[in-house]
Each structure stands twice: as C-alpha cells, then as structure tokens.
Amino acid sequence: MKNPTIISLPKFENPRGNLTFIEEDTHLPFKIKRVYWIYDVPGGQSRGGHAFKEQQELIVALSGSFDIVVDNGIQKQVFSLNRSYFGLYIPNGLWREMNNFSTNALALVISSTEFSKDDYIREYSNYIEYIQR
Ligand code: TYD
C-alpha cells in the first residue's frame, strides 16, 4: 500500500502577492479527471470520512487550515495543512477524514477519477474487510 506524501508546489513570492501552480505532468502522480472544493465548513464539522477504491487525490488548503487524518487500517497519520503551496497526495485505498477546519478554510481536491458513488467505502468496518481481502 502506498503512503500519503506532502508535495511541495512552486511558490513565486512577490511584494504584489504570491503565486503557486500545479502542472499535471510535473507535480502529480496521476492524470486530473476532476477538481472540487470544500468550503463554508461550520466549526466542529468533519468531512470525507471514507476511503476510495480508485480515487487518488491531492488536497491543498487554498485558504485557512484543516487536518487530514489518513488511516491505512493499522496506523493513523495526521497532516495539518495551512499553506497553499503544500499539497497532500493521498493514494487510493486509504481511509481519510478532514477535520479541525478554520473559519474560511478552503480545501481544493484534485482527483484522478470522475465522481462515482461506487468508488466510496463509507463504513469503516467495510474498509477493514476491503483491505484484508
Ligand atoms: P462526499 O464525498 O460524500 O462528502 P463528505 O464525505 O465530505 O460528506 O460528497 C457529498 C455529496 O456530494 C455526495 O452526495 C456526493 C456529492 N458529490 C458529487 O456529486 N460529485 C463530486 O465530485 C463530489 C466530491 C461529491
């Protein structure tokens, strides 16, 4: 099973403001099929408590901060994202949850797949069964 990794993105610092970009072939280990974003998360709420069978993703805190808990069924790792020039790459097959959203947090998710409800494993017990198959 692959591990989640922080990917450093280019940062052009300028007194007029900073600029960061992502290029599929340079920065990502997958082809981009979809981009979505999570925003207006009320304090104390969590998102994304599930695993994907196929979806690989890069998650960037474009604004504000949040934590991503990645769990491979044996151990959990917590990644605190609060810079828009770091992305967390999450391979498929890992359970992940996002929590601790700050006010005005904006989470960009770049995905290797189009949306498919069949790609989701939403029950943790099913996830444990899935990885032991
Ligand atoms: P979901 O991934 O279940 O969010 P969370 O796990 O954080 O609760 O998505 C919420 C709803 O949005 C769900 O009904 C499916 C729908 N959705 C789409 O239709 N297309 C998408 O690309 C995504 C990410 C979600």
Short mmCIF file of N, CA, C and O and ligand atoms in Angstrom, two decimals, residues 34-38 46-50 52 55 96 98 101 109 111 113-117 120 122, ligand 1:
data_model
loop_
_atom_site.label_atom_id
_atom_site.label_comp_id
_atom_site.label_asym_id
_atom_site.label_seq_id
_atom_site.Cartn_x
_atom_site.Cartn_y
_atom_site.Cartn_z
N ARG A 34 -10.88 15.46 -12.28
CA ARG A 34 -11.92 16.26 -11.60
C ARG A 34 -11.25 17.13 -10.55
O ARG A 34 -10.23 16.75 -9.97
N VAL A 35 -11.85 18.30 -10.35
CA VAL A 35 -11.41 19.19 -9.28
C VAL A 35 -12.64 19.60 -8.50
O VAL A 35 -13.67 19.94 -9.11
N TYR A 36 -12.60 19.49 -7.19
CA TYR A 36 -13.70 20.01 -6.38
C TYR A 36 -13.13 20.69 -5.14
O TYR A 36 -11.92 20.61 -4.87
N TRP A 37 -14.00 21.40 -4.45
CA TRP A 37 -13.51 22.13 -3.28
C TRP A 37 -14.56 22.11 -2.19
O TRP A 37 -15.76 21.99 -2.44
N ILE A 38 -14.07 22.18 -0.97
CA ILE A 38 -14.91 22.11 0.22
C ILE A 38 -14.74 23.41 0.97
O ILE A 38 -13.61 23.86 1.20
N SER A 46 -16.75 17.54 10.47
CA SER A 46 -15.72 16.84 9.73
C SER A 46 -16.29 16.40 8.39
O SER A 46 -17.51 16.25 8.23
N ARG A 47 -15.39 16.21 7.43
CA ARG A 47 -15.79 15.82 6.07
C ARG A 47 -14.95 14.63 5.64
O ARG A 47 -13.85 14.41 6.15
N GLY A 48 -15.47 13.96 4.64
CA GLY A 48 -14.66 12.95 3.97
C GLY A 48 -14.28 11.75 4.80
O GLY A 48 -13.20 11.19 4.62
N GLY A 49 -15.11 11.33 5.72
CA GLY A 49 -14.81 10.11 6.48
C GLY A 49 -15.13 8.88 5.65
O GLY A 49 -16.20 8.29 5.77
N HIS A 50 -14.21 8.51 4.77
CA HIS A 50 -14.42 7.35 3.89
C HIS A 50 -13.11 7.02 3.19
O HIS A 50 -12.13 7.74 3.31
N PHE A 52 -11.50 5.62 -0.74
CA PHE A 52 -11.79 5.45 -2.16
C PHE A 52 -11.04 4.22 -2.67
O PHE A 52 -9.87 4.03 -2.36
N GLN A 55 -9.89 6.34 -6.42
CA GLN A 55 -9.53 7.77 -6.47
C GLN A 55 -8.22 8.05 -5.74
O GLN A 55 -8.06 7.78 -4.56
N ARG A 96 -9.72 8.27 4.90
CA ARG A 96 -9.28 9.64 5.23
C ARG A 96 -10.45 10.49 5.70
O ARG A 96 -11.58 10.38 5.23
N MET A 98 -11.30 14.63 7.15
CA MET A 98 -10.81 16.01 7.28
C MET A 98 -11.56 16.66 8.43
O MET A 98 -12.79 16.60 8.49
N PHE A 101 -11.41 22.31 10.77
CA PHE A 101 -11.43 23.38 9.77
C PHE A 101 -11.43 24.75 10.46
O PHE A 101 -12.21 24.98 11.39
N VAL A 109 -9.54 19.83 -3.84
CA VAL A 109 -9.26 18.40 -4.04
C VAL A 109 -9.10 18.16 -5.54
O VAL A 109 -10.04 18.40 -6.32
N SER A 111 -8.54 15.32 -8.26
CA SER A 111 -8.85 13.89 -8.21
C SER A 111 -8.47 13.19 -9.52
O SER A 111 -8.60 13.77 -10.61
N THR A 113 -10.11 10.64 -10.59
CA THR A 113 -11.30 9.99 -11.14
C THR A 113 -12.46 10.98 -11.23
O THR A 113 -12.50 11.97 -10.50
N GLU A 114 -13.39 10.65 -12.10
CA GLU A 114 -14.67 11.37 -12.08
C GLU A 114 -15.47 10.85 -10.89
O GLU A 114 -15.15 9.79 -10.33
N PHE A 115 -16.50 11.56 -10.50
CA PHE A 115 -17.29 11.14 -9.35
C PHE A 115 -17.98 9.81 -9.65
O PHE A 115 -18.60 9.62 -10.69
N SER A 116 -17.85 8.89 -8.69
CA SER A 116 -18.57 7.63 -8.78
C SER A 116 -18.91 7.19 -7.37
O SER A 116 -18.00 6.96 -6.56
N LYS A 117 -20.19 7.03 -7.09
CA LYS A 117 -20.56 6.65 -5.72
C LYS A 117 -20.06 5.23 -5.41
O LYS A 117 -19.83 4.89 -4.26
N TYR A 120 -16.72 4.71 -3.40
CA TYR A 120 -16.64 5.03 -1.97
C TYR A 120 -16.76 3.79 -1.10
O TYR A 120 -17.59 2.92 -1.37
N ARG A 122 -17.81 3.66 2.70
CA ARG A 122 -18.27 4.63 3.69
C ARG A 122 -18.33 4.09 5.11
O ARG A 122 -18.45 4.85 6.05
P1 TYD B 1 -18.98 13.36 -0.16
O1 TYD B 1 -17.76 12.98 -0.93
O2 TYD B 1 -19.82 12.26 0.40
O3 TYD B 1 -18.55 14.36 1.00
P2 TYD B 1 -18.22 14.05 2.53
O4 TYD B 1 -17.63 12.68 2.58
O5 TYD B 1 -17.26 15.12 2.92
O6 TYD B 1 -19.51 14.15 3.25
O7 TYD B 1 -19.87 14.28 -1.09
C1 TYD B 1 -21.03 14.92 -0.62
C2 TYD B 1 -22.11 14.82 -1.68
O8 TYD B 1 -21.70 15.45 -2.89
C3 TYD B 1 -22.45 13.39 -2.04
O9 TYD B 1 -23.88 13.28 -2.09
C4 TYD B 1 -21.91 13.18 -3.43
C5 TYD B 1 -21.82 14.57 -3.99
N1 TYD B 1 -20.64 14.75 -4.85
C6 TYD B 1 -20.81 14.79 -6.23
O10 TYD B 1 -21.93 14.67 -6.75
N2 TYD B 1 -19.71 14.99 -7.03
C7 TYD B 1 -18.47 15.12 -6.50
O11 TYD B 1 -17.49 15.29 -7.26
C8 TYD B 1 -18.29 15.03 -5.07
C9 TYD B 1 -16.95 15.14 -4.44
C10 TYD B 1 -19.42 14.84 -4.30
#
